[in-house]
Amino acid sequence: MDTSTWIGIFSVSASAMCMGIGSIAPALSEGKALQQALSSIAQQPDEAGTISRTLFIGLAMIESIAIYCLVVAIVLIFANPFWNHVIAKPGG
Amino acid sequence: MEITPDHLVLFRRGFVVLNATIVYTRVVMLVLVVVAWMATRARKSDPDAPRSGWEGALDGMVSLVRSQIQEISDREGVDEYLPFVGTLFLFIAVSNVMDIVPGWHAPTGSLSTTAALAICVAVGVPLFGIREAGLKAYLHHYLSPAFFMLPFHLASEISRTVALAVRLFGNIMSGSMIVALLLAIAPLFVPVIMQMLGLLIGLIQAYIFAVLAMVYIAATVHRQEERPQEQNQ
C-alpha cells in the first residue's frame, strides 16, 4: 500500500481513538462534579446560585478537554495537513 | 464540508477578500448597535418618555450582568468591568442565537473570532490588574511566591487564553457540524432537536465565556487587594 493509503488509515483510526478514549475521563469527571454539586444543593438549597455558577465554570473547564479531542479529531478528518500534503503532490 | 466560515468567501476583488466570518461579525455588531439605539432613542430626546419594551429588556440584561459581576468580584457597586464583560456576553450570545436565521454562519464558529475575543481577555486582564495596583505590584505577582514560578505563571496565562478560544470554537463548530451531518442522515425532524440543543449550548457558552473573563479579572484584582491569603483561585 502506498503512503496516502497509510495516512488515510491512520488518520481515521487516530481520530476515532482520540474521540473515544479522550472522552472517557471528561465524562467520568463531569459526572462526579455534577453528583457533588447536586448533593451540595440538596444539603444547602440557599447556596444553589453560587454552587451552580461554580459548577458551570468547572464543567466548562472539564469539557474543554473533551473539546480539544473533538477539535483534533475533526482536524484529522476534514483538514488533515499530512493528507493534503500527499494529495497536493502530483501522482500521490 | 466547511469547518469554519473563514473559508466561505462571499466577495473577492483584488486582494480584498470578504469571508463569511467578517460579514456576519459586522451583522452582529449592526444588530446590537441598532437595537441599543432604537431602545434608548426615546429616552435621549425626552427623559420622561414612557419605558418601551426594548428598553426594559436591555435594562434587565444589564442588571443581570451587573449582579453576576458583583457576585463574582465580591464587591458592591463595581461598574468598571460591566462594559467589557457585558459586551463579550452580548456579542457571543447574539451571534450564537442568530443561528435560528436560515443561512446564518455564527462568527463564533470560526477560530479567528474566538481567538480575537480570547486575546481581548488576555490583554484586558493585566490592564485591569495594573489599574488596580500599579505596574510594579502587578508584575510582582509573576515572581511570587518565588522567582522560578515565572514560567508557570506565563504558561497558565497562555494556556487559559488558548482554552477560552478553543472551547467556544469547538462547542459552536461541533453544534453546526452535528446539524449538518444529521441533515444528511435524517433530514426531517432530528436536526431541529439538535439545533435547539445548539441554542442552549450557545447561550451557556456565552455565559461561561463572560463569567470566565470576569473570574480571571477578579482573581487578578483580588490578588492585588489581599496578597497574603491566596484564596479564590
Short mmCIF file of C-alpha atoms in Angstrom, two decimals, chain B:
data_model
loop_
_atom_site.label_atom_id
_atom_site.label_comp_id
_atom_site.label_asym_id
_atom_site.label_seq_id
_atom_site.Cartn_x
_atom_site.Cartn_y
_atom_site.Cartn_z
CA MET B 1 -17.74 20.22 4.40
CA GLU B 2 -16.85 23.58 5.88
CA ILE B 3 -15.33 23.54 9.33
CA THR B 4 -15.09 27.30 9.63
CA PRO B 5 -16.90 30.16 7.92
CA ASP B 6 -13.44 31.58 7.18
CA HIS B 7 -13.27 29.53 4.01
CA LEU B 8 -16.61 30.77 2.77
CA VAL B 9 -15.68 33.73 0.59
CA LEU B 10 -18.63 35.95 -0.20
CA PHE B 11 -16.84 38.72 -2.06
CA ARG B 12 -13.44 38.99 -3.67
CA ARG B 13 -11.94 41.88 -5.55
CA GLY B 14 -8.18 42.02 -5.92
CA PHE B 15 -6.65 41.45 -2.52
CA VAL B 16 -9.82 42.44 -0.70
CA VAL B 17 -11.44 39.22 0.47
CA LEU B 18 -14.65 39.29 2.49
CA ASN B 19 -15.31 35.93 4.07
CA ALA B 20 -18.42 34.89 5.95
CA THR B 21 -16.79 35.45 9.35
CA ILE B 22 -16.16 39.14 8.74
CA VAL B 23 -19.56 39.76 7.18
CA TYR B 24 -21.53 38.00 9.92
CA THR B 25 -19.46 39.66 12.64
CA ARG B 26 -20.43 43.02 11.17
CA VAL B 27 -24.05 41.91 11.02
CA VAL B 28 -23.99 41.03 14.73
CA MET B 29 -22.44 44.39 15.55
CA LEU B 30 -25.06 46.14 13.44
CA VAL B 31 -27.89 44.27 15.17
CA LEU B 32 -26.53 45.14 18.61
CA VAL B 33 -26.00 48.80 17.78
CA VAL B 34 -29.36 49.24 16.07
CA VAL B 35 -31.27 47.53 18.87
CA ALA B 36 -29.50 49.58 21.52
CA TRP B 37 -30.07 52.79 19.58
CA MET B 38 -33.76 52.06 18.95
CA ALA B 39 -34.31 51.15 22.59
CA THR B 40 -32.76 54.29 24.04
CA ARG B 41 -33.77 56.74 21.31
CA ALA B 42 -36.91 57.94 23.02
CA ARG B 43 -35.16 58.36 26.36
CA LYS B 44 -32.41 60.57 24.90
CA SER B 45 -34.74 63.18 23.47
CA ASP B 46 -37.17 63.15 26.38
CA PRO B 47 -36.07 61.83 29.80
CA ASP B 48 -39.66 61.35 30.96
CA ALA B 49 -40.67 59.21 28.00
CA PRO B 50 -42.60 56.03 28.82
CA ARG B 51 -40.45 52.94 29.08
CA SER B 52 -40.54 50.81 25.99
CA GLY B 53 -40.36 47.02 26.00
CA TRP B 54 -36.98 47.01 24.29
CA GLU B 55 -35.57 49.34 26.89
CA GLY B 56 -36.91 47.14 29.66
CA ALA B 57 -35.30 44.09 28.09
CA LEU B 58 -31.93 45.82 27.74
CA ASP B 59 -32.20 47.13 31.27
CA GLY B 60 -32.89 43.63 32.56
CA MET B 61 -29.87 42.31 30.66
CA VAL B 62 -27.62 45.00 32.10
CA SER B 63 -28.77 44.43 35.66
CA LEU B 64 -28.35 40.66 35.23
CA VAL B 65 -24.75 41.08 34.08
CA ARG B 66 -24.16 43.59 36.86
CA SER B 67 -25.43 41.23 39.56
CA GLN B 68 -23.29 38.40 38.22
CA ILE B 69 -20.22 40.64 38.22
CA GLN B 70 -20.92 41.72 41.78
CA GLU B 71 -21.31 38.15 42.92
CA ILE B 72 -18.03 37.09 41.34
CA SER B 73 -15.94 40.10 42.25
CA ASP B 74 -17.36 40.13 45.78
CA ARG B 75 -17.64 43.90 45.85
CA GLU B 76 -20.59 46.26 45.77
CA GLY B 77 -21.06 48.86 43.12
CA VAL B 78 -18.38 47.86 40.64
CA ASP B 79 -19.37 49.05 37.20
CA GLU B 80 -15.91 49.28 35.67
CA TYR B 81 -15.99 45.74 34.29
CA LEU B 82 -19.59 45.95 33.10
CA PRO B 83 -18.89 47.28 29.57
CA PHE B 84 -16.18 44.73 28.83
CA VAL B 85 -17.85 41.63 30.24
CA GLY B 86 -21.31 42.66 29.09
CA THR B 87 -20.10 43.26 25.55
CA LEU B 88 -18.43 39.86 25.43
CA PHE B 89 -21.63 38.20 26.65
CA LEU B 90 -23.95 40.10 24.30
CA PHE B 91 -21.78 39.60 21.23
CA ILE B 92 -21.33 35.86 21.75
CA ALA B 93 -24.95 35.31 22.79
CA VAL B 94 -26.39 37.21 19.82
CA SER B 95 -24.11 35.55 17.29
CA ASN B 96 -24.98 32.11 18.69
CA VAL B 97 -28.70 32.70 19.00
CA MET B 98 -29.00 34.10 15.47
CA ASP B 99 -28.27 30.54 14.36
CA ILE B 100 -32.05 30.27 14.00
CA VAL B 101 -31.83 32.58 10.98
CA PRO B 102 -31.60 30.37 7.88
CA GLY B 103 -28.21 30.54 6.19
CA TRP B 104 -26.55 32.05 9.23
CA HIS B 105 -22.97 31.10 9.97
CA ALA B 106 -22.19 32.01 13.55
CA PRO B 107 -18.96 34.02 13.57
CA THR B 108 -18.10 32.35 16.87
CA GLY B 109 -17.80 29.09 14.92
CA SER B 110 -14.54 30.40 13.49
CA LEU B 111 -11.31 30.10 15.41
CA SER B 112 -10.24 33.58 14.28
CA THR B 113 -13.19 35.25 16.04
CA THR B 114 -12.85 33.28 19.24
CA ALA B 115 -9.08 33.79 19.28
CA ALA B 116 -9.64 37.53 18.90
CA LEU B 117 -12.11 37.52 21.80
CA ALA B 118 -9.74 35.46 23.95
CA ILE B 119 -6.86 37.83 23.15
CA CYS B 120 -9.10 40.72 24.22
CA VAL B 121 -9.50 38.96 27.58
CA ALA B 122 -5.77 38.17 27.80
CA VAL B 123 -4.95 41.84 27.23
CA GLY B 124 -7.77 43.18 29.35
CA VAL B 125 -7.00 41.19 32.50
CA PRO B 126 -3.48 42.66 33.04
CA LEU B 127 -4.79 46.12 32.22
CA PHE B 128 -7.44 45.87 34.95
CA GLY B 129 -4.84 44.44 37.31
CA ILE B 130 -2.37 47.24 36.60
CA ARG B 131 -5.04 49.87 37.01
CA GLU B 132 -5.98 48.42 40.39
CA ALA B 133 -2.50 48.05 41.86
CA GLY B 134 0.03 49.75 39.63
CA LEU B 135 2.54 48.24 37.27
CA LYS B 136 5.12 47.23 39.86
CA ALA B 137 2.73 45.39 42.15
CA TYR B 138 1.14 43.66 39.19
CA LEU B 139 4.46 42.47 37.77
CA HIS B 140 5.49 41.35 41.24
CA HIS B 141 2.87 38.62 41.30
CA TYR B 142 4.61 36.87 38.43
CA LEU B 143 7.58 36.40 40.77
CA SER B 144 5.55 35.27 43.77
CA PRO B 145 5.92 33.06 45.73
CA ALA B 146 9.39 32.61 44.22
CA PHE B 147 11.16 33.80 41.09
CA PHE B 148 11.23 30.36 39.48
CA MET B 149 7.42 30.41 39.27
CA LEU B 150 7.63 32.91 36.41
CA PRO B 151 7.39 30.34 33.59
CA PHE B 152 4.42 28.67 35.28
CA HIS B 153 2.54 31.95 35.60
CA LEU B 154 3.22 32.70 31.94
CA ALA B 155 2.21 29.19 30.89
CA SER B 156 -1.03 29.44 32.82
CA GLU B 157 -1.93 32.75 31.16
CA ILE B 158 -1.19 31.41 27.69
CA SER B 159 -2.97 28.10 28.22
CA ARG B 160 -6.10 29.70 29.65
CA THR B 161 -6.27 32.05 26.67
CA VAL B 162 -5.98 29.15 24.25
CA ALA B 163 -8.55 27.24 26.27
CA LEU B 164 -11.02 30.14 26.11
CA ALA B 165 -10.68 30.34 22.34
CA VAL B 166 -10.79 26.64 21.60
CA ARG B 167 -13.68 25.96 23.99
CA LEU B 168 -16.03 28.43 22.36
CA PHE B 169 -14.92 27.49 18.84
CA GLY B 170 -15.23 23.76 19.49
CA ASN B 171 -18.68 23.99 21.04
CA ILE B 172 -20.22 26.16 18.32
CA MET B 173 -18.44 24.43 15.46
CA SER B 174 -19.40 20.97 16.69
CA GLY B 175 -23.02 22.11 17.09
CA SER B 176 -23.29 23.28 13.50
CA MET B 177 -21.36 20.26 12.23
CA ILE B 178 -23.70 17.83 14.03
CA VAL B 179 -26.69 19.57 12.44
CA ALA B 180 -25.02 19.34 9.02
CA LEU B 181 -24.29 15.64 9.49
CA LEU B 182 -27.83 14.92 10.69
CA LEU B 183 -29.25 16.77 7.69
CA ALA B 184 -27.53 14.17 5.51
CA ILE B 185 -28.77 11.23 7.62
CA ALA B 186 -32.24 12.13 8.94
CA PRO B 187 -33.25 15.44 7.38
CA LEU B 188 -36.85 15.65 8.59
CA PHE B 189 -37.12 16.23 12.32
CA VAL B 190 -33.95 15.22 14.17
CA PRO B 191 -31.86 18.29 13.21
CA VAL B 192 -34.43 20.55 14.87
CA ILE B 193 -33.81 18.94 18.25
CA MET B 194 -30.07 19.24 17.83
CA GLN B 195 -30.49 22.85 16.80
CA MET B 196 -32.48 23.55 19.96
CA LEU B 197 -29.68 21.94 21.94
CA GLY B 198 -27.28 24.11 19.97
CA LEU B 199 -29.14 27.26 21.02
CA LEU B 200 -28.94 26.18 24.66
CA ILE B 201 -25.24 25.39 24.32
CA GLY B 202 -24.66 28.71 22.60
CA LEU B 203 -26.21 30.66 25.45
CA ILE B 204 -24.36 28.61 28.07
CA GLN B 205 -21.07 29.14 26.26
CA ALA B 206 -21.70 32.89 26.07
CA TYR B 207 -22.39 32.88 29.81
CA ILE B 208 -19.30 30.78 30.51
CA PHE B 209 -17.05 32.95 28.38
CA ALA B 210 -18.20 36.12 30.14
CA VAL B 211 -18.04 34.53 33.60
CA LEU B 212 -14.56 33.13 32.98
CA ALA B 213 -13.34 36.52 31.78
CA MET B 214 -14.79 38.03 34.94
CA VAL B 215 -13.26 35.29 37.12
CA TYR B 216 -9.83 35.98 35.63
CA ILE B 217 -10.23 39.71 36.20
CA ALA B 218 -11.50 39.17 39.74
CA ALA B 219 -8.63 36.78 40.52
CA THR B 220 -6.07 39.34 39.36
CA VAL B 221 -7.69 42.21 41.23
CA HIS B 222 -8.26 40.14 44.39
CA ARG B 223 -4.64 39.10 44.42
CA GLN B 224 -3.61 42.73 44.47
CA GLU B 225 -6.01 43.54 47.28
CA GLU B 226 -5.22 40.73 49.68
CA ARG B 227 -1.87 39.26 48.80
CA PRO B 228 -1.45 37.12 51.96
CA GLN B 229 -4.49 34.91 51.50
CA GLU B 230 -4.35 33.23 48.14
CA GLN B 231 -8.00 32.23 48.18
CA ASN B 232 -10.45 32.30 45.31
CA GLN B 233 -8.27 30.58 42.71
#
